[in-house]
Coordinates of C-alpha atoms and ligand atoms in Angstrom, one line a residue:
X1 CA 111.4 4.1 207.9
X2 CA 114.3 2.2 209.1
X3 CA 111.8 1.1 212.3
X4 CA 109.4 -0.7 210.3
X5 CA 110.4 -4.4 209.8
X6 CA 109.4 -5.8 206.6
X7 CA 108.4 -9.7 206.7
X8 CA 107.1 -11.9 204.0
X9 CA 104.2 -12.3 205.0
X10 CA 102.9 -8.4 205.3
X11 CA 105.1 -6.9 202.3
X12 CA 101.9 -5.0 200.6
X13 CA 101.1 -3.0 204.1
X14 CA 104.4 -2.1 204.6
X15 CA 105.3 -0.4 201.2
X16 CA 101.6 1.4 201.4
X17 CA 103.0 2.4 204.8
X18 CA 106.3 3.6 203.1
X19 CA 104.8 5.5 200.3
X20 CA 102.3 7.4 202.7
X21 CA 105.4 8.8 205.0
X22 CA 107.1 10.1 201.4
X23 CA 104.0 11.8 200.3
X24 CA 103.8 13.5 203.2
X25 CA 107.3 15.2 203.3
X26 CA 106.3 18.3 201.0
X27 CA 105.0 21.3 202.2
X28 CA 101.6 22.4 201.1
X29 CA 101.1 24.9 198.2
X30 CA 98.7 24.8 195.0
X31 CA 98.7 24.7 191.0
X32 CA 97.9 28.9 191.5
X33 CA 100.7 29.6 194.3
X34 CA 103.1 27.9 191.6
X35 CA 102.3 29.8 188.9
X36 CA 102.4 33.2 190.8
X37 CA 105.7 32.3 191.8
X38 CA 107.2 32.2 188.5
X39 CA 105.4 34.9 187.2
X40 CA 106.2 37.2 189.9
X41 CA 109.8 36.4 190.1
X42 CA 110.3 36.6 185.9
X43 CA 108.6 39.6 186.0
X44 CA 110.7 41.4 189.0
X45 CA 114.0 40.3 187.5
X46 CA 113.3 41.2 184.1
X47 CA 111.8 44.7 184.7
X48 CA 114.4 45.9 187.1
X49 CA 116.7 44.7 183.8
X50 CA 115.1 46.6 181.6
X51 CA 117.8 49.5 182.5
X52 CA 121.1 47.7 182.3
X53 CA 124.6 48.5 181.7
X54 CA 125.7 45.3 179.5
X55 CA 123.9 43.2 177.8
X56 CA 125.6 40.1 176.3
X57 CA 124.4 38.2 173.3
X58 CA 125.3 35.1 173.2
X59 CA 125.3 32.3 176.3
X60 CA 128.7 30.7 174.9
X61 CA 131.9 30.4 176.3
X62 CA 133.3 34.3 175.5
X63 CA 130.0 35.6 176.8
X64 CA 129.7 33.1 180.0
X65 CA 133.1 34.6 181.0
X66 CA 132.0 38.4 180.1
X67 CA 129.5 38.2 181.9
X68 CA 131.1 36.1 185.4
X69 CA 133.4 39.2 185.4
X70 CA 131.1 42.0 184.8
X71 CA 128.3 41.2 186.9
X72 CA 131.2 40.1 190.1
X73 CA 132.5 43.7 189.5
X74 CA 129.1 45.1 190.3
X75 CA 128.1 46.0 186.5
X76 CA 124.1 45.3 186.1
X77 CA 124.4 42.4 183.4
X78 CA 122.0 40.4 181.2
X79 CA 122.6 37.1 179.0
X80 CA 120.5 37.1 176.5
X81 CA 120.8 33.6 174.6
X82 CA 118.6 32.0 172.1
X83 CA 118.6 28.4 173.0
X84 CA 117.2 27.0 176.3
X85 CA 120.2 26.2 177.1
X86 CA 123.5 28.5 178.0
X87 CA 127.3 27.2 176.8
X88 CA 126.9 27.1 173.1
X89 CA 130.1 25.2 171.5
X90 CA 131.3 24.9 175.0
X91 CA 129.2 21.7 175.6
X92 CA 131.2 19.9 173.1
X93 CA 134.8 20.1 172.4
X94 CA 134.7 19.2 168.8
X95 CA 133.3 16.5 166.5
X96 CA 130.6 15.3 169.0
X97 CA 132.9 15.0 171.3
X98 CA 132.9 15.8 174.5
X99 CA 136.3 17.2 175.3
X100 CA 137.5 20.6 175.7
X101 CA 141.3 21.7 175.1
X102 CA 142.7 24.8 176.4
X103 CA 146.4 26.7 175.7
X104 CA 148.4 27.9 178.4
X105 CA 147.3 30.3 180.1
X106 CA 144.0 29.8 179.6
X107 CA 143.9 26.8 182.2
X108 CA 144.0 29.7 185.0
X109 CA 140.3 30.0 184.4
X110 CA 139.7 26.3 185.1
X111 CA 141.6 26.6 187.9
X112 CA 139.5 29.8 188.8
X113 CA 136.2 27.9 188.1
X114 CA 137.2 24.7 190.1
X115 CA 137.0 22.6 186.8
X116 CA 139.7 19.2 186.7
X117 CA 142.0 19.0 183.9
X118 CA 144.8 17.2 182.7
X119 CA 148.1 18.2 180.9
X120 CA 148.4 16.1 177.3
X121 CA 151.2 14.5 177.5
X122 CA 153.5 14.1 174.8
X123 CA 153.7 17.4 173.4
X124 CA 155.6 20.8 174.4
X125 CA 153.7 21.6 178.2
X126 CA 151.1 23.8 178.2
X127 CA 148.0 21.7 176.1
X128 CA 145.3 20.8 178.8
X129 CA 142.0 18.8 178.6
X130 CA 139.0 18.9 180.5
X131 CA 135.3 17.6 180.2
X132 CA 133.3 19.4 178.4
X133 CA 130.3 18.8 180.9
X134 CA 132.3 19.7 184.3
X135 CA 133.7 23.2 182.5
X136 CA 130.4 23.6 180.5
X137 CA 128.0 23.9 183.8
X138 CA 130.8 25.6 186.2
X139 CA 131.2 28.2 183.6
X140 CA 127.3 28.8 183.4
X141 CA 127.5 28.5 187.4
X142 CA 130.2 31.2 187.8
X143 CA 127.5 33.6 185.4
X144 CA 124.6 32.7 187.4
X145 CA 126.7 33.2 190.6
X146 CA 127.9 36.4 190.0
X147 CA 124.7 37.6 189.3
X148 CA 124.3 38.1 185.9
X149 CA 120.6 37.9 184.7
X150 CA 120.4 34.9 182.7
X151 CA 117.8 35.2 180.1
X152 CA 117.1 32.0 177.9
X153 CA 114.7 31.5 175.0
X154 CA 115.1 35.4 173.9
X155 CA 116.5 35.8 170.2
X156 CA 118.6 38.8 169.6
X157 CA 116.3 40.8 167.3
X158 CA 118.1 44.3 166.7
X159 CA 119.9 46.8 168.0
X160 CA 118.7 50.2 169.5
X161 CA 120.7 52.8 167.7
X162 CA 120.7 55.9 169.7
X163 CA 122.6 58.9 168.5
X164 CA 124.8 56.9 166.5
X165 CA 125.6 54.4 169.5
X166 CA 124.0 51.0 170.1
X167 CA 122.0 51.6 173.2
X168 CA 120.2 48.5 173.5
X169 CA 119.0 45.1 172.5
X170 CA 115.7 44.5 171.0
X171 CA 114.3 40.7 171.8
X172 CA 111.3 38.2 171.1
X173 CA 110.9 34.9 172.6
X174 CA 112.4 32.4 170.1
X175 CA 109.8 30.2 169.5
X176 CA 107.9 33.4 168.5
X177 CA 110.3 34.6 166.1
X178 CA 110.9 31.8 164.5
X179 CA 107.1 31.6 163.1
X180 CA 106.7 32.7 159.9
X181 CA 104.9 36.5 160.5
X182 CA 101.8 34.7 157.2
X183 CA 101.2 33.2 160.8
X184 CA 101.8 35.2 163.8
X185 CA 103.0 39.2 163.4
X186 CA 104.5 40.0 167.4
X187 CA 106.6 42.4 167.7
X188 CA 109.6 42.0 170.3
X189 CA 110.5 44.4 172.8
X190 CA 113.9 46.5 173.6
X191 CA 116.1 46.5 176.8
X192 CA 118.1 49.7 177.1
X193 CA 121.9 49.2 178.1
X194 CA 125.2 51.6 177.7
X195 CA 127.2 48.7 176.2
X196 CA 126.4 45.1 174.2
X197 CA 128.6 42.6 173.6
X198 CA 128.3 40.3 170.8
X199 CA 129.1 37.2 171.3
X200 CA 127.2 35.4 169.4
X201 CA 129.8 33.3 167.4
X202 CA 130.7 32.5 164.1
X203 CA 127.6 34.2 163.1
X204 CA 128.6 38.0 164.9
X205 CA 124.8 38.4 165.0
X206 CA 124.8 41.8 166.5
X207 CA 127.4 42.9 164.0
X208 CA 125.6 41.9 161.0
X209 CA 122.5 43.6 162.2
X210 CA 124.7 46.9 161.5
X211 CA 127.0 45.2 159.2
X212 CA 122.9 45.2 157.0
X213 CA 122.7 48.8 157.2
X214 CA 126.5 49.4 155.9
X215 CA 127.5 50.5 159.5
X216 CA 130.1 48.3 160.0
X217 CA 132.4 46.4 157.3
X218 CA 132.6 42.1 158.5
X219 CA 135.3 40.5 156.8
X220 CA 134.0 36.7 157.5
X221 CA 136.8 34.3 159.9
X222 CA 139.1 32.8 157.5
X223 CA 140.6 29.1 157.6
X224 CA 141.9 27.6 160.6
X225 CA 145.1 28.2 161.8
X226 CA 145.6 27.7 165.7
X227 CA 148.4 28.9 166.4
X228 CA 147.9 32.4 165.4
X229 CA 144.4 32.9 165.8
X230 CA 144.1 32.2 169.7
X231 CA 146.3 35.5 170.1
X232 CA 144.8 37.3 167.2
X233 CA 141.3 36.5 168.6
X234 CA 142.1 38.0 172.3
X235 CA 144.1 41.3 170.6
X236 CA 140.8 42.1 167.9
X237 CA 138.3 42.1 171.6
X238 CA 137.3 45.4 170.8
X239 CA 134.4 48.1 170.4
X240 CA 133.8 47.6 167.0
X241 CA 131.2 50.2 166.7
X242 CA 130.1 52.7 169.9
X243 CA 129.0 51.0 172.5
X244 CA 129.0 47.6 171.0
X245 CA 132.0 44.9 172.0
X246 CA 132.7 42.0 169.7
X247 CA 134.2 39.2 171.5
X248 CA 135.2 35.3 170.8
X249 CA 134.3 34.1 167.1
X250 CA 132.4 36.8 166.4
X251 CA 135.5 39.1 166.9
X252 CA 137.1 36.7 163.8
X253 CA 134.0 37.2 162.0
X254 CA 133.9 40.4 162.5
X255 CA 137.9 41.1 161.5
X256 CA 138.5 38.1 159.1
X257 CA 140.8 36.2 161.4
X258 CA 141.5 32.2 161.5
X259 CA 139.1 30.1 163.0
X260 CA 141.2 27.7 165.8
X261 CA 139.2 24.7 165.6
X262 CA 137.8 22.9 168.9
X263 CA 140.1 24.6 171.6
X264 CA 138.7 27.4 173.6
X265 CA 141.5 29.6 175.3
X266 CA 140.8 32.4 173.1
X267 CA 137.3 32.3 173.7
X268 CA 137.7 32.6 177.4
X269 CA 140.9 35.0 177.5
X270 CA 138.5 37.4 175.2
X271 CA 136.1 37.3 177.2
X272 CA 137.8 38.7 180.3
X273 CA 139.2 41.6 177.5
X274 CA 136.0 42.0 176.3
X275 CA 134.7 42.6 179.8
X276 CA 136.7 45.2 180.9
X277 CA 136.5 47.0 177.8
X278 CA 132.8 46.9 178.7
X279 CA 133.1 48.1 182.2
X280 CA 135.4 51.0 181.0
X281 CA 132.6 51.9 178.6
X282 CA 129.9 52.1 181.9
X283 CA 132.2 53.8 183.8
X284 CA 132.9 56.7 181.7
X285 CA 129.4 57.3 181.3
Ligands
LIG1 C1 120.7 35.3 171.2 C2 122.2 33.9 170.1 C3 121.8 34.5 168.8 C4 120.8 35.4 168.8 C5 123.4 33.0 168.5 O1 129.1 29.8 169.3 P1 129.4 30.1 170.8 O2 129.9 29.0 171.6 O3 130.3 31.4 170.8 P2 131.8 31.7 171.4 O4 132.4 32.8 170.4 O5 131.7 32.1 172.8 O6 132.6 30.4 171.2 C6 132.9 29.9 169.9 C7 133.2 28.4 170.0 O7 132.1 27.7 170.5 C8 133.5 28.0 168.6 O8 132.6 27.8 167.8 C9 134.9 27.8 168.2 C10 136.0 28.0 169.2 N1 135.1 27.6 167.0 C11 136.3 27.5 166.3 C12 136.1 27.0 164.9 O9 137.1 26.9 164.1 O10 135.0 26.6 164.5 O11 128.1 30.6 171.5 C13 127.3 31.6 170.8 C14 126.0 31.7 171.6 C15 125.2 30.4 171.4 O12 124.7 29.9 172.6 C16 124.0 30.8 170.5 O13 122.8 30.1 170.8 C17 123.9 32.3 170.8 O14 125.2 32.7 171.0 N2 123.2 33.1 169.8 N3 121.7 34.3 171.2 N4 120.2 35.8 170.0 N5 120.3 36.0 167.7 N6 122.6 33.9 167.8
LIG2 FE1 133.3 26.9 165.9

């Protein structure tokens, strides 16, 4: 392209020229070989998931972490996440805006993730802020990386309750479950695991769904209080019922602690608890 010499006087050749060379750069494959593709590679990951050892619920910041560690440690791992998108609160620090804080020693995952960050100055050390965007999408990287599978657009339905031990998840596509059923009845579908984590936030979704059958007793998060409830968060990681692991808010919900407000050290410090209390779980099985 750099060749061709544009004068005033031939401009409209030129640019047809131009455009012709660009069009011509992609290799050749059809509307059908594009459509295979997807549904051939969907298909293949999700069936050889349909066995798995964890399966998170909830794409957020607790759950992104979870599942970086499990799935680097060799543990077969889905994300199952409602939204189209993964990160939940992470994309925003608080308030629309897009800043996230982290406590000491939380920053050691941003330094682990490659994210920038800055000390606040003016306080006692050890308050750090970082863009919400930049941690957001390495976080969701370091998932994908590791080799978690990644499944988007699937709502948390139920649990499978085997023996008295949640054994799976049971899904639909989210546009589908949120129709009313006067419109559209279609049942989801279940993926086996030997451990969930629920991380599905202030709302403990997984919990609740044994919470409504009087399995499990949720106490609600209380008000906010940060500087107890970053610690409290991280020491309540637990199985809170066999085989399932609550983690981040939902461990609050789930244990009635303070909520911190728009810092998320807690979230990612439980995450990594929450992950090796999962892997101990597969192990031992
Ligand atoms: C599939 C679901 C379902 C479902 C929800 O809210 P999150 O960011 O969760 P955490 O715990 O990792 O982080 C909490 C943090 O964002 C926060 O809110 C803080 C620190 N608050 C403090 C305060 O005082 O308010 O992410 C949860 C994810 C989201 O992506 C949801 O879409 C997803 O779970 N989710 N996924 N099936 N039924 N319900
Ligand atoms: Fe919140």
């Amino acid at each position: 392209m750099d060749q061709i010499e544009l004068t005033s006087s031939d401009n409209l050749l030129i640019i047809s020229i131009k455009m012709g060379e660009e069009m011509n750069q992609f290799a050749q494959a059809t509307e059908k070989d594009i459509t295979r593709s997807i549904v051939e590679e969907f298909l293949g990951d999700f069936l050889s998931h349909i066995e798995s050892d964890v399966i998170i619920v909830g794409g957020g910041p607790s759950g992104l972490v979870a599942a970086r560690d499990l799935a680097s440690n060799g543990i077969k791992t889905v994300v199952l996440e409602s939204n189209n998108y993964f990160g939940g609160g992470f994309w925003l620090g608080g308030y629309l805006m897009n800043k996230v804080t982290v406590r000491a020693p939380a920053q050691k995952i941003f330094d682990q993730l490659g994210v920038p960050y800055k000390e606040v100055p003016d306080i006692k050390e050890g308050l750090y802020v970082a863009d919400a965007p930049s941690a957001c999408s390495k976080l969701i990287s370091a998932a994908c990386d590791a080799g978690a599978f990644m499944l988007n657009m699937n709502k948390f339905d139920d649990v499978v309750l085997r023996d008295g031990c949640v054994s799976g998840a049971v899904t639909n596509w989210t546009p589908v479950s949120a129709l009313p059923r006067a419109i559209t009845c279609v049942d989801p579908v279940a993926i086996e695991a030997k451990c969930l984590i629920d991380a599905t936030g202030h709302d403990a979704v997984v919990a609740n769904s044994l919470a409504g059958r009087g399995l499990v007793d949720l106490k609600g998060f209380s008000g906010m209080d940060v500087e107890n409830s970053e610690d409290a968060v991280v020491n309540n990681t637990s199985e809170l019922f066999p085989g399932l692991v609550v983690t981040g808010m939902a461990a609050a919900t789930c244990f009635g602690l303070s909520r911190m407000g728009p810092t998320f050290g807690g979230m990612l410090q439980s995450g990594v608890k929450a992950a090796k209390i999962a892997e101990e779980i597969v192990r031992s099985q």
